[in-house]
mmCIF file of C-alpha atoms in Angstrom:
data_model
loop_
_atom_site.group_PDB
_atom_site.id
_atom_site.type_symbol
_atom_site.label_atom_id
_atom_site.label_comp_id
_atom_site.label_asym_id
_atom_site.label_seq_id
_atom_site.Cartn_x
_atom_site.Cartn_y
_atom_site.Cartn_z
ATOM 1 C CA MET A 251 -19.717 8.466 -18.835
ATOM 2 C CA ALA A 252 -21.021 5.044 -17.884
ATOM 3 C CA GLN A 253 -19.638 3.641 -14.678
ATOM 4 C CA GLU A 254 -18.722 0.071 -15.350
ATOM 5 C CA LYS A 255 -17.013 -2.537 -13.317
ATOM 6 C CA SER A 256 -13.566 -3.179 -14.633
ATOM 7 C CA MET A 257 -12.862 -6.793 -15.592
ATOM 8 C CA ALA A 258 -9.154 -6.051 -15.671
ATOM 9 C CA ALA A 259 -8.392 -7.318 -12.189
ATOM 10 C CA PRO A 260 -10.409 -10.538 -12.483
ATOM 11 C CA ASP A 261 -8.709 -11.223 -15.818
ATOM 12 C CA LEU A 262 -5.283 -10.741 -14.282
ATOM 13 C CA LEU A 263 -6.190 -12.970 -11.362
ATOM 14 C CA ARG A 264 -7.171 -15.797 -13.685
ATOM 15 C CA ARG A 265 -3.508 -16.012 -14.636
ATOM 16 C CA ALA A 266 -2.142 -15.314 -11.165
ATOM 17 C CA LYS A 267 -1.183 -17.819 -8.507
ATOM 18 C CA LEU A 268 -3.764 -18.376 -5.786
ATOM 19 C CA LEU A 269 -2.046 -18.464 -2.420
ATOM 20 C CA LYS A 270 -4.997 -18.905 -0.137
ATOM 21 C CA GLN A 271 -8.730 -18.719 0.031
ATOM 22 C CA GLY A 272 -10.441 -17.489 3.135
ATOM 23 C CA ALA A 273 -14.045 -16.847 4.022
ATOM 24 C CA GLU A 274 -13.608 -13.204 3.243
ATOM 25 C CA ALA A 275 -11.107 -12.984 0.427
ATOM 26 C CA ARG A 276 -8.755 -14.766 -1.937
ATOM 27 C CA VAL A 277 -5.083 -13.925 -1.907
ATOM 28 C CA TYR A 278 -2.997 -14.164 -5.083
ATOM 29 C CA ARG A 279 0.537 -13.526 -6.129
ATOM 30 C CA ALA A 280 1.216 -11.697 -9.379
ATOM 31 C CA GLU A 281 3.617 -9.322 -11.069
ATOM 32 C CA PHE A 282 2.301 -5.799 -11.132
ATOM 33 C CA LEU A 283 4.099 -2.817 -12.612
ATOM 34 C CA GLY A 284 7.246 -4.901 -12.548
ATOM 35 C CA LYS A 285 7.064 -5.753 -8.840
ATOM 36 C CA PRO A 286 6.123 -8.956 -7.040
ATOM 37 C CA THR A 287 2.660 -8.185 -5.729
ATOM 38 C CA ILE A 288 0.030 -9.702 -3.494
ATOM 39 C CA VAL A 289 -3.512 -9.162 -4.712
ATOM 40 C CA LYS A 290 -6.272 -9.481 -2.168
ATOM 41 C CA GLU A 291 -9.651 -9.983 -3.768
ATOM 42 C CA ARG A 292 -12.786 -9.634 -1.699
ATOM 43 C CA PHE A 293 -15.166 -11.682 -3.769
ATOM 44 C CA PRO A 294 -18.957 -11.179 -3.716
ATOM 45 C CA LYS A 295 -20.803 -13.147 -1.078
ATOM 46 C CA ARG A 296 -23.925 -14.594 -2.607
ATOM 47 C CA TYR A 297 -25.472 -15.361 0.748
ATOM 48 C CA ARG A 298 -25.717 -11.660 1.444
ATOM 49 C CA HIS A 299 -28.168 -9.197 0.013
ATOM 50 C CA PRO A 300 -26.283 -7.623 -2.927
ATOM 51 C CA VAL A 301 -26.663 -4.021 -1.817
ATOM 52 C CA LEU A 302 -25.464 -4.865 1.688
ATOM 53 C CA ASP A 303 -22.663 -7.010 0.307
ATOM 54 C CA GLU A 304 -21.378 -4.177 -1.843
ATOM 55 C CA LYS A 305 -21.487 -1.680 1.031
ATOM 56 C CA LEU A 306 -19.835 -4.022 3.495
ATOM 57 C CA THR A 307 -17.161 -5.184 1.100
ATOM 58 C CA HIS A 308 -16.362 -1.632 0.107
ATOM 59 C CA ARG A 309 -16.182 -0.542 3.734
ATOM 60 C CA ARG A 310 -13.850 -3.400 4.664
ATOM 61 C CA THR A 311 -11.573 -2.604 1.712
ATOM 62 C CA VAL A 312 -11.416 1.044 2.698
ATOM 63 C CA GLN A 313 -10.761 0.275 6.354
ATOM 64 C CA GLU A 314 -8.001 -2.102 5.420
ATOM 65 C CA VAL A 315 -6.030 0.382 3.344
ATOM 66 C CA ARG A 316 -6.604 3.248 5.781
ATOM 67 C CA SER A 317 -5.247 1.171 8.638
ATOM 68 C CA ILE A 318 -2.190 0.252 6.607
ATOM 69 C CA LEU A 319 -1.364 3.868 5.843
ATOM 70 C CA ARG A 320 -1.993 4.882 9.415
ATOM 71 C CA CYS A 321 0.437 2.235 10.639
ATOM 72 C CA ARG A 322 3.061 3.141 8.076
ATOM 73 C CA ARG A 323 2.888 6.797 9.060
ATOM 74 C CA ALA A 324 3.760 5.789 12.605
ATOM 75 C CA GLY A 325 6.782 3.832 11.430
ATOM 76 C CA ILE A 326 5.137 0.413 11.697
ATOM 77 C CA SER A 327 6.064 -1.865 8.834
ATOM 78 C CA ALA A 328 3.113 -2.972 6.757
ATOM 79 C CA PRO A 329 2.945 -3.776 3.038
ATOM 80 C CA VAL A 330 2.901 -0.777 0.702
ATOM 81 C CA VAL A 331 -0.395 -0.411 -1.136
ATOM 82 C CA TYR A 332 0.201 -0.006 -4.866
ATOM 83 C CA PHE A 333 -3.358 0.179 -6.193
ATOM 84 C CA VAL A 334 -6.943 -0.331 -5.105
ATOM 85 C CA ASP A 335 -9.643 -1.396 -7.545
ATOM 86 C CA TYR A 336 -12.861 -0.413 -5.819
ATOM 87 C CA THR A 337 -15.004 -1.957 -8.548
ATOM 88 C CA SER A 338 -13.763 -5.496 -8.029
ATOM 89 C CA HIS A 339 -12.594 -4.868 -4.450
ATOM 90 C CA CYS A 340 -8.996 -5.861 -5.109
ATOM 91 C CA ILE A 341 -6.069 -4.488 -3.178
ATOM 92 C CA PHE A 342 -2.662 -4.675 -4.836
ATOM 93 C CA LEU A 343 0.032 -4.765 -2.168
ATOM 94 C CA GLU A 344 3.748 -5.145 -1.878
ATOM 95 C CA GLU A 345 4.839 -8.744 -1.476
ATOM 96 C CA ILE A 346 7.097 -9.001 1.534
ATOM 97 C CA ILE A 347 9.969 -11.194 0.401
ATOM 98 C CA CYS A 348 12.702 -12.819 2.493
ATOM 99 C CA SER A 349 10.297 -13.335 5.341
ATOM 100 C CA ILE A 350 8.542 -16.008 7.344
ATOM 101 C CA THR A 351 5.588 -15.795 9.655
ATOM 102 C CA VAL A 352 6.284 -15.518 13.355
ATOM 103 C CA ARG A 353 4.168 -18.665 13.603
ATOM 104 C CA ASP A 354 6.543 -20.695 11.454
ATOM 105 C CA HIS A 355 9.556 -19.181 13.151
ATOM 106 C CA ILE A 356 8.400 -20.078 16.649
ATOM 107 C CA ALA A 357 7.357 -23.521 15.485
ATOM 108 C CA SER A 358 10.723 -24.213 13.915
ATOM 109 C CA ILE A 359 12.653 -23.016 16.950
ATOM 110 C CA GLN A 360 10.508 -25.080 19.264
ATOM 111 C CA GLN A 361 10.926 -28.150 17.115
ATOM 112 C CA CYS A 362 14.589 -28.028 16.340
ATOM 113 C CA ASP A 363 16.468 -25.771 18.642
ATOM 114 C CA THR A 364 15.433 -25.542 22.253
ATOM 115 C CA SER A 365 18.535 -23.554 23.152
ATOM 116 C CA LYS A 366 17.214 -20.424 21.461
ATOM 117 C CA ASP A 367 14.940 -19.371 24.271
ATOM 118 C CA SER A 368 16.494 -15.964 24.556
ATOM 119 C CA GLU A 369 15.820 -15.388 20.887
ATOM 120 C CA LEU A 370 12.151 -16.192 21.437
ATOM 121 C CA GLU A 371 12.056 -13.842 24.385
ATOM 122 C CA GLN A 372 13.518 -11.057 22.324
ATOM 123 C CA LEU A 373 10.936 -11.770 19.644
ATOM 124 C CA ALA A 374 8.105 -11.605 22.186
ATOM 125 C CA GLU A 375 9.468 -8.294 23.407
ATOM 126 C CA ARG A 376 9.543 -6.842 19.928
ATOM 127 C CA VAL A 377 6.050 -8.045 19.111
ATOM 128 C CA GLY A 378 4.812 -6.378 22.282
ATOM 129 C CA GLN A 379 6.502 -3.180 21.189
ATOM 130 C CA ILE A 380 5.073 -3.117 17.700
ATOM 131 C CA LEU A 381 1.549 -3.830 18.945
ATOM 132 C CA ALA A 382 1.895 -1.075 21.517
ATOM 133 C CA LYS A 383 2.859 1.301 18.752
ATOM 134 C CA MET A 384 -0.094 0.202 16.648
ATOM 135 C CA HIS A 385 -2.599 0.591 19.463
ATOM 136 C CA ASP A 386 -1.140 3.970 20.369
ATOM 137 C CA GLU A 387 -2.071 4.980 16.814
ATOM 138 C CA ASP A 388 -5.588 3.775 17.617
ATOM 139 C CA VAL A 389 -5.398 1.045 15.004
ATOM 140 C CA VAL A 390 -7.079 -2.182 16.065
ATOM 141 C CA HIS A 391 -5.855 -5.050 13.888
ATOM 142 C CA GLY A 392 -8.857 -7.302 14.383
ATOM 143 C CA ASP A 393 -7.150 -10.552 13.468
ATOM 144 C CA LEU A 394 -3.967 -10.782 15.455
ATOM 145 C CA THR A 395 -2.357 -14.162 15.052
ATOM 146 C CA THR A 396 1.240 -15.223 14.684
ATOM 147 C CA SER A 397 0.515 -15.924 11.016
ATOM 148 C CA ASN A 398 -0.222 -12.257 10.502
ATOM 149 C CA ILE A 399 3.119 -11.015 11.742
ATOM 150 C CA LEU A 400 6.106 -11.502 9.466
ATOM 151 C CA LEU A 401 9.767 -11.691 10.366
ATOM 152 C CA ARG A 402 11.679 -10.041 7.548
ATOM 153 C CA ARG A 403 15.392 -10.602 7.320
ATOM 154 C CA ILE A 404 17.284 -7.361 6.749
ATOM 155 C CA THR A 405 20.928 -8.321 7.107
ATOM 156 C CA GLU A 406 22.828 -11.540 6.717
ATOM 157 C CA SER A 407 23.787 -11.498 10.381
ATOM 158 C CA GLY A 408 20.197 -12.216 11.302
ATOM 159 C CA GLU A 409 18.803 -8.776 11.976
ATOM 160 C CA TYR A 410 15.149 -8.611 11.205
ATOM 161 C CA ASP A 411 12.167 -6.359 11.384
ATOM 162 C CA LEU A 412 8.548 -7.215 12.051
ATOM 163 C CA VAL A 413 5.911 -6.579 9.415
ATOM 164 C CA LEU A 414 2.207 -6.613 10.192
ATOM 165 C CA ILE A 415 -0.050 -7.982 7.483
ATOM 166 C CA ASP A 416 -3.703 -8.731 6.804
ATOM 167 C CA PHE A 417 -5.509 -5.669 8.036
ATOM 168 C CA GLY A 418 -8.730 -7.012 6.595
ATOM 169 C CA LEU A 419 -10.672 -6.787 9.835
ATOM 170 C CA SER A 420 -8.942 -3.719 11.172
ATOM 171 C CA TYR A 421 -10.500 -0.423 12.182
ATOM 172 C CA ILE A 422 -9.687 2.820 13.952
ATOM 173 C CA SER A 423 -10.618 2.919 17.641
ATOM 174 C CA ALA A 424 -9.376 4.618 20.760
ATOM 175 C CA LEU A 425 -11.378 2.363 23.082
ATOM 176 C CA PRO A 426 -9.329 0.281 25.511
ATOM 177 C CA GLU A 427 -12.000 -2.407 25.188
ATOM 178 C CA ASP A 428 -11.304 -2.836 21.477
ATOM 179 C CA LYS A 429 -7.572 -2.954 22.041
ATOM 180 C CA GLY A 430 -8.030 -5.374 24.900
ATOM 181 C CA VAL A 431 -10.036 -7.670 22.661
ATOM 182 C CA ASP A 432 -7.296 -7.355 20.025
ATOM 183 C CA LEU A 433 -4.772 -8.661 22.527
ATOM 184 C CA TYR A 434 -7.186 -11.326 23.705
ATOM 185 C CA VAL A 435 -7.570 -12.626 20.168
ATOM 186 C CA LEU A 436 -3.792 -12.821 19.897
ATOM 187 C CA GLU A 437 -3.516 -14.571 23.236
ATOM 188 C CA LYS A 438 -5.991 -17.269 22.252
ATOM 189 C CA ALA A 439 -4.327 -17.739 18.866
ATOM 190 C CA PHE A 440 -0.857 -17.719 20.363
ATOM 191 C CA LEU A 441 -1.497 -20.202 23.137
ATOM 192 C CA SER A 442 -3.453 -22.584 20.949
ATOM 193 C CA THR A 443 -0.912 -22.559 18.130
ATOM 194 C CA HIS A 444 2.229 -22.700 20.216
ATOM 195 C CA PRO A 445 2.146 -25.103 23.169
ATOM 196 C CA ASN A 446 3.793 -24.167 26.446
ATOM 197 C CA THR A 447 4.240 -20.512 25.635
ATOM 198 C CA GLU A 448 2.348 -18.920 28.518
ATOM 199 C CA ALA A 449 5.519 -17.352 29.879
ATOM 200 C CA LEU A 450 6.494 -16.109 26.457
ATOM 201 C CA PHE A 451 3.158 -14.395 25.996
ATOM 202 C CA GLU A 452 3.486 -12.841 29.424
ATOM 203 C CA LYS A 453 6.741 -11.355 28.248
ATOM 204 C CA LEU A 454 4.957 -9.985 25.209
ATOM 205 C CA LEU A 455 2.364 -8.314 27.401
ATOM 206 C CA LYS A 456 5.020 -6.912 29.702
ATOM 207 C CA SER A 457 6.760 -5.394 26.738
ATOM 208 C CA TYR A 458 3.455 -4.022 25.458
ATOM 209 C CA THR A 459 2.729 -2.444 28.836
ATOM 210 C CA ALA A 460 6.147 -0.855 28.983
ATOM 211 C CA SER A 461 5.976 0.491 25.434
ATOM 212 C CA SER A 462 2.444 1.780 25.231
ATOM 213 C CA LYS A 463 1.374 5.084 26.659
ATOM 214 C CA LYS A 464 -2.182 3.952 27.134
ATOM 215 C CA SER A 465 -1.541 0.398 28.257
ATOM 216 C CA SER A 466 -2.978 0.237 31.756
ATOM 217 C CA ALA A 467 -6.565 0.753 30.636
ATOM 218 C CA VAL A 468 -6.065 -1.757 27.847
ATOM 219 C CA ILE A 469 -4.601 -4.453 30.094
ATOM 220 C CA LYS A 470 -7.401 -3.868 32.557
ATOM 221 C CA LYS A 471 -9.901 -4.512 29.802
ATOM 222 C CA LEU A 472 -7.933 -7.553 28.673
ATOM 223 C CA ASP A 473 -8.307 -9.014 32.153
ATOM 224 C CA GLU A 474 -12.032 -8.307 32.102
ATOM 225 C CA VAL A 475 -12.418 -9.907 28.672
ATOM 226 C CA ARG A 476 -10.487 -12.972 29.806
ATOM 227 C CA LEU A 477 -13.001 -13.455 32.555
ATOM 228 C CA ARG A 478 -16.107 -13.138 30.489
ATOM 229 C CA GLY A 479 -15.208 -13.895 26.870
ATOM 230 C CA ARG A 480 -14.916 -11.316 24.117
ATOM 231 C CA LYS A 481 -17.164 -8.953 22.182
ATOM 232 C CA ARG A 482 -19.726 -8.581 24.895
ATOM 233 C CA SER A 483 -19.194 -4.942 25.602
ATOM 234 C CA MET A 484 -22.241 -2.924 26.493
ATOM 235 C CA VAL A 485 -20.832 -0.003 24.579
ATOM 236 C CA GLY A 486 -22.957 0.627 21.493
ATOM 237 C CA MET B 613 16.873 5.716 -22.770
ATOM 238 C CA HIS B 614 13.142 5.681 -22.578
ATOM 239 C CA LEU B 615 11.281 3.149 -20.461
ATOM 240 C CA THR B 616 8.238 1.268 -21.703
ATOM 241 C CA HIS B 617 6.112 -0.941 -19.519
ATOM 242 C CA LYS B 618 3.117 -3.000 -20.532
ATOM 243 C CA LEU B 619 0.300 -2.584 -18.019
ATOM 244 C CA GLU B 620 -0.489 -6.009 -16.578
ATOM 245 C CA LEU B 621 -4.098 -5.051 -15.942
ATOM 246 C CA PHE B 622 -4.557 -3.568 -19.404
ATOM 247 C CA PRO B 623 -2.399 -5.701 -21.669
ATOM 248 C CA ASP B 624 -3.150 -3.661 -24.777
ATOM 249 C CA GLN B 625 -1.777 -0.518 -23.138
ATOM 250 C CA LYS B 626 1.818 0.489 -22.625
ATOM 251 C CA VAL B 627 3.279 3.349 -20.650
ATOM 252 C CA THR B 628 6.400 5.033 -21.988
ATOM 253 C CA GLN B 629 8.453 7.495 -19.989
ATOM 254 C CA MET B 630 11.006 9.843 -21.511
ATOM 255 C CA LEU B 631 13.214 12.188 -19.536
ATOM 256 C CA PHE B 632 14.715 15.394 -20.897
ATOM 257 C CA LYS B 633 17.238 17.784 -19.357
ATOM 258 C CA GLU B 634 18.418 21.236 -20.470
ATOM 259 C CA VAL B 635 14.969 21.935 -21.789
ATOM 260 C CA LYS B 636 14.673 25.376 -23.393
ATOM 261 C CA ASN B 637 11.037 25.471 -24.481
ATOM 262 C CA ALA B 638 9.122 24.488 -21.348
ATOM 263 C CA ALA B 639 6.739 27.425 -21.772
ATOM 264 C CA GLU B 640 5.861 26.414 -25.323
ATOM 265 C CA LEU B 641 5.403 22.776 -24.297
ATOM 266 C CA ARG B 642 3.184 23.725 -21.392
ATOM 267 C CA GLN B 643 1.048 25.905 -23.648
ATOM 268 C CA SER B 644 0.667 23.052 -26.126
ATOM 269 C CA ALA B 645 -0.367 20.732 -23.335
ATOM 270 C CA VAL B 646 -2.956 23.207 -22.039
ATOM 271 C CA GLU B 647 -4.347 23.511 -25.568
ATOM 272 C CA GLY B 648 -4.552 19.745 -25.817
ATOM 273 C CA LYS B 649 -2.057 19.627 -28.670
ATOM 274 C CA ILE B 650 0.315 17.178 -27.033
ATOM 275 C CA ASN B 651 -0.763 13.602 -26.438
ATOM 276 C CA ALA B 652 1.355 13.102 -23.373
ATOM 277 C CA ALA B 653 1.619 14.056 -19.732
ATOM 278 C CA LEU B 654 4.335 16.606 -19.055
ATOM 279 C CA ILE B 655 5.581 16.134 -15.525
ATOM 280 C CA ASN B 656 7.985 18.091 -13.351
ATOM 281 C CA PRO B 657 10.695 15.481 -12.656
ATOM 282 C CA THR B 658 11.911 17.140 -9.442
ATOM 283 C CA MET B 659 8.751 15.791 -7.829
ATOM 284 C CA LEU B 660 9.489 12.228 -8.906
ATOM 285 C CA VAL B 661 11.385 9.675 -6.866
ATOM 286 C CA ASN B 662 11.430 6.789 -9.288
ATOM 287 C CA PRO B 663 9.805 5.718 -12.585
ATOM 288 C CA PHE B 664 7.650 3.278 -10.574
ATOM 289 C CA GLN B 665 5.825 6.291 -9.128
ATOM 290 C CA VAL B 666 4.785 7.276 -12.656
ATOM 291 C CA LEU B 667 3.635 3.736 -13.446
ATOM 292 C CA VAL B 668 1.403 3.714 -10.379
ATOM 293 C CA ALA B 669 -0.170 7.020 -11.430
ATOM 294 C CA ALA B 670 -0.606 5.898 -15.035
ATOM 295 C CA ASN B 671 -2.114 2.530 -14.102
ATOM 296 C CA LYS B 672 -4.664 4.199 -11.860
ATOM 297 C CA ALA B 673 -5.475 6.761 -14.563
ATOM 298 C CA VAL B 674 -6.130 4.077 -17.179
ATOM 299 C CA HIS B 675 -8.290 2.148 -14.693
ATOM 300 C CA LEU B 676 -10.358 5.231 -13.868
ATOM 301 C CA GLN B 677 -10.749 6.078 -17.532
ATOM 302 C CA LYS B 678 -12.008 2.590 -18.312
ATOM 303 C CA THR B 679 -14.487 2.642 -15.456
ATOM 304 C CA GLY B 680 -15.630 6.173 -16.220
ATOM 305 C CA LYS B 681 -14.433 7.553 -12.907
ATOM 306 C CA MET B 682 -11.726 10.039 -13.795
ATOM 307 C CA LYS B 683 -11.680 13.205 -11.740
ATOM 308 C CA THR B 684 -10.072 15.305 -14.472
ATOM 309 C CA ARG B 685 -10.913 15.733 -18.117
ATOM 310 C CA SER B 686 -8.272 13.676 -19.863
ATOM 311 C CA LEU B 687 -6.129 10.624 -19.293
ATOM 312 C CA TYR B 688 -2.977 12.721 -19.210
ATOM 313 C CA SER B 689 -4.267 15.258 -16.733
ATOM 314 C CA GLU B 690 -5.463 12.324 -14.645
ATOM 315 C CA ILE B 691 -1.949 10.895 -14.533
ATOM 316 C CA ILE B 692 -0.671 14.200 -13.199
ATOM 317 C CA PHE B 693 -3.500 14.391 -10.674
ATOM 318 C CA ASN B 694 -2.813 10.864 -9.455
ATOM 319 C CA LEU B 695 0.715 11.816 -8.480
ATOM 320 C CA SER B 696 -0.635 14.235 -5.910
ATOM 321 C CA PRO B 697 -1.152 13.087 -2.306
ATOM 322 C CA ASN B 698 -4.323 15.135 -1.998
ATOM 323 C CA ASN B 699 -7.487 15.725 -3.936
ATOM 324 C CA ASN B 700 -6.993 19.313 -5.035
ATOM 325 C CA ILE B 701 -6.790 19.219 -8.826
ATOM 326 C CA SER B 702 -5.410 22.657 -9.587
ATOM 327 C CA GLU B 703 -2.761 22.291 -6.935
ATOM 328 C CA ALA B 704 -1.731 18.977 -8.464
ATOM 329 C CA PHE B 705 -1.297 20.555 -11.894
ATOM 330 C CA LYS B 706 0.737 23.372 -10.405
ATOM 331 C CA ARG B 707 3.078 21.129 -8.477
ATOM 332 C CA PHE B 708 3.422 18.118 -10.733
ATOM 333 C CA GLY B 709 2.875 19.640 -14.141
ATOM 334 C CA ILE B 710 5.633 21.636 -15.749
ATOM 335 C CA SER B 711 6.079 25.364 -15.314
ATOM 336 C CA ASP B 712 7.302 27.860 -17.877
ATOM 337 C CA GLY B 713 10.786 28.137 -16.426
ATOM 338 C CA ASP B 714 11.479 24.422 -15.964
ATOM 339 C CA THR B 715 14.643 22.999 -17.459
ATOM 340 C CA SER B 716 13.755 19.328 -17.205
ATOM 341 C CA VAL B 717 10.661 17.435 -18.229
ATOM 342 C CA MET B 718 9.377 13.901 -17.826
ATOM 343 C CA VAL B 719 7.138 12.987 -20.735
ATOM 344 C CA VAL B 720 4.676 10.147 -20.204
ATOM 345 C CA LEU B 721 2.670 8.505 -22.974
ATOM 346 C CA VAL B 722 0.061 5.794 -22.878
ATOM 347 C CA HIS B 723 -0.224 3.969 -26.166
ATOM 348 C CA SER B 724 -1.194 0.685 -27.647
ATOM 349 C CA GLU B 725 1.390 -0.513 -30.036
ATOM 350 C CA ASP B 726 4.417 0.609 -31.888
ATOM 351 C CA GLU B 727 5.780 3.620 -30.197
ATOM 352 C CA SER B 728 8.713 4.600 -32.328
ATOM 353 C CA LYS B 729 6.850 7.224 -34.306
ATOM 354 C CA LEU B 730 5.211 8.646 -31.171
ATOM 355 C CA LEU B 731 8.546 8.900 -29.423
ATOM 356 C CA ALA B 732 10.142 10.540 -32.423
ATOM 357 C CA ASP B 733 7.310 13.088 -32.524
ATOM 358 C CA ILE B 734 7.836 14.006 -28.902
ATOM 359 C CA THR B 735 11.596 14.123 -29.122
ATOM 360 C CA ALA B 736 11.253 16.490 -32.048
ATOM 361 C CA ARG B 737 9.071 18.854 -30.063
ATOM 362 C CA VAL B 738 11.240 19.023 -26.975
ATOM 363 C CA SER B 739 14.168 21.399 -27.148
ATOM 364 C CA GLY B 740 16.413 19.510 -24.828
ATOM 365 C CA GLN B 741 18.682 16.566 -24.189
ATOM 366 C CA GLN B 742 17.092 13.157 -23.726
ATOM 367 C CA VAL B 743 18.623 11.210 -20.830
ATOM 368 C CA PRO B 744 17.935 7.761 -19.359
ATOM 369 C CA VAL B 745 14.691 7.676 -17.396
ATOM 370 C CA GLU B 746 16.488 6.113 -14.448
ATOM 371 C CA ASP B 747 18.333 9.433 -14.009
ATOM 372 C CA VAL B 748 15.153 10.892 -12.584
ATOM 373 C CA SER B 749 16.220 10.000 -9.067
ATOM 374 C CA SER B 750 19.145 12.402 -9.415
ATOM 375 C CA LEU B 751 16.668 15.182 -10.187
ATOM 376 C CA SER B 752 14.415 14.464 -7.204
ATOM 377 C CA ASP B 753 14.008 17.311 -4.766
ATOM 378 C CA GLN B 754 13.708 15.023 -1.758
ATOM 379 C CA ALA B 755 13.043 17.808 0.715
ATOM 380 C CA LYS B 756 10.188 19.180 -1.365
ATOM 381 C CA ILE B 757 8.756 15.719 -1.904
ATOM 382 C CA LYS B 758 8.891 14.836 1.795
ATOM 383 C CA LYS B 759 7.175 18.089 2.651
ATOM 384 C CA LEU B 760 4.410 17.808 0.082
ATOM 385 C CA TYR B 761 3.658 14.164 0.808
ATOM 386 C CA LYS B 762 3.953 14.842 4.549
ATOM 387 C CA VAL B 763 6.303 11.952 5.092
ATOM 388 C CA THR B 764 6.906 11.479 8.813
ATOM 389 C CA PRO B 765 10.419 10.954 10.233
ATOM 390 C CA LEU B 766 9.300 7.579 11.628
ATOM 391 C CA GLU B 767 8.201 6.489 8.197
ATOM 392 C CA GLU B 768 11.535 7.427 6.702
ATOM 393 C CA LYS B 769 13.307 5.138 9.112
ATOM 394 C CA SER B 770 11.178 2.080 8.427
ATOM 395 C CA GLY B 771 10.714 2.350 4.664
ATOM 396 C CA THR B 772 11.845 4.151 1.539
ATOM 397 C CA LEU B 773 10.628 7.506 0.277
ATOM 398 C CA LEU B 774 9.163 5.727 -2.729
ATOM 399 C CA ASP B 775 7.117 3.489 -0.408
ATOM 400 C CA ALA B 776 5.692 6.498 1.400
ATOM 401 C CA VAL B 777 4.859 8.313 -1.824
ATOM 402 C CA VAL B 778 3.232 5.366 -3.608
ATOM 403 C CA CYS B 779 1.155 4.380 -0.590
ATOM 404 C CA ARG B 780 -0.341 7.836 -0.341
ATOM 405 C CA MET B 781 -1.039 7.989 -4.065
ATOM 406 C CA ALA B 782 -2.869 4.676 -3.859
ATOM 407 C CA ILE B 783 -5.011 5.531 -0.844
ATOM 408 C CA LYS B 784 -5.701 9.246 -1.139
ATOM 409 C CA ASP B 785 -9.270 8.813 -2.391
ATOM 410 C CA VAL B 786 -10.317 7.376 0.946
ATOM 411 C CA MET B 787 -8.131 9.263 3.393
#
């Protein structure tokens, strides 16, 4: 039977709501099988050679969904994958409702309510824990920022859980160097987005160190990366 | 009673689920299905958590049929195969398809328009009592499902069984 690219997803997306457009993909919101769904479309990059583009896009899509399942198996909250269209490179994921990004949460606390320091500290601790868990599963997120961690409200009294999203640049690696770089990326993003949070990030790292079984090698690499800048490992 | 959902990706296609209990002719139904004489997927409802699980399998099956990438020979066998967390086809049929001694059946049809005649045809062929599709969760053998899908205890704490099942169904081709 002829293998054709399905136009079904692109057609659906024409009617869906575009949430954001990045260099890599477009993110939409739609209803799918009766559930509120996020559709991540990795569109073709015309500046790349088509054969390479297809291979790279496919690989990134596959890595993204594998990392999500790997995290979920370890009890880390990440959106459920409902469907993957490998012909148009679209991932249909659970929309996490009743949530805000850690970025917005920190920003709002810093702006309006300076008495909630202990709440921020607890948040930093929990982020450290969840990242430790993720790295212990040998999942490297690749794009750790406070916009990619969601705070999801679970009870009215303010209990929440943390949900990791956007595994688009993630991959499986046991190397402390890769995990160190992951933390370095978060550190840069954290400190540049949220002023005067050096102590808070330190708390995050402390929590990470305490929660991860393989942390000492990772922190060591983090220190090395801080000195020289990232992605300059001599490991091929 | 029955549940019909229009596939958002394939607007001319609808998926209808019908659940039957106290089924007396499972063997005959299974034989008809094997001979290709029933235009429906006959699923063992004890392996189902929720009708959403069936929708996910059906959506993927229709997609693969349209792109010429089905792993099995028909749309209905593909729906059954898609429910499985692994890529072994005969095992999927054994576990998710009905067996001769089964007393409940979930019937799934994919059709384009008016379904009333199709539903009547099916209901006539099943020797059993039709019940609301939502009742399927009361038939779920959770222990069996957890074991087959290899749901970890950690996963159970942070999400629902349905989440774990659907995620594996969606990603199994690349795991």
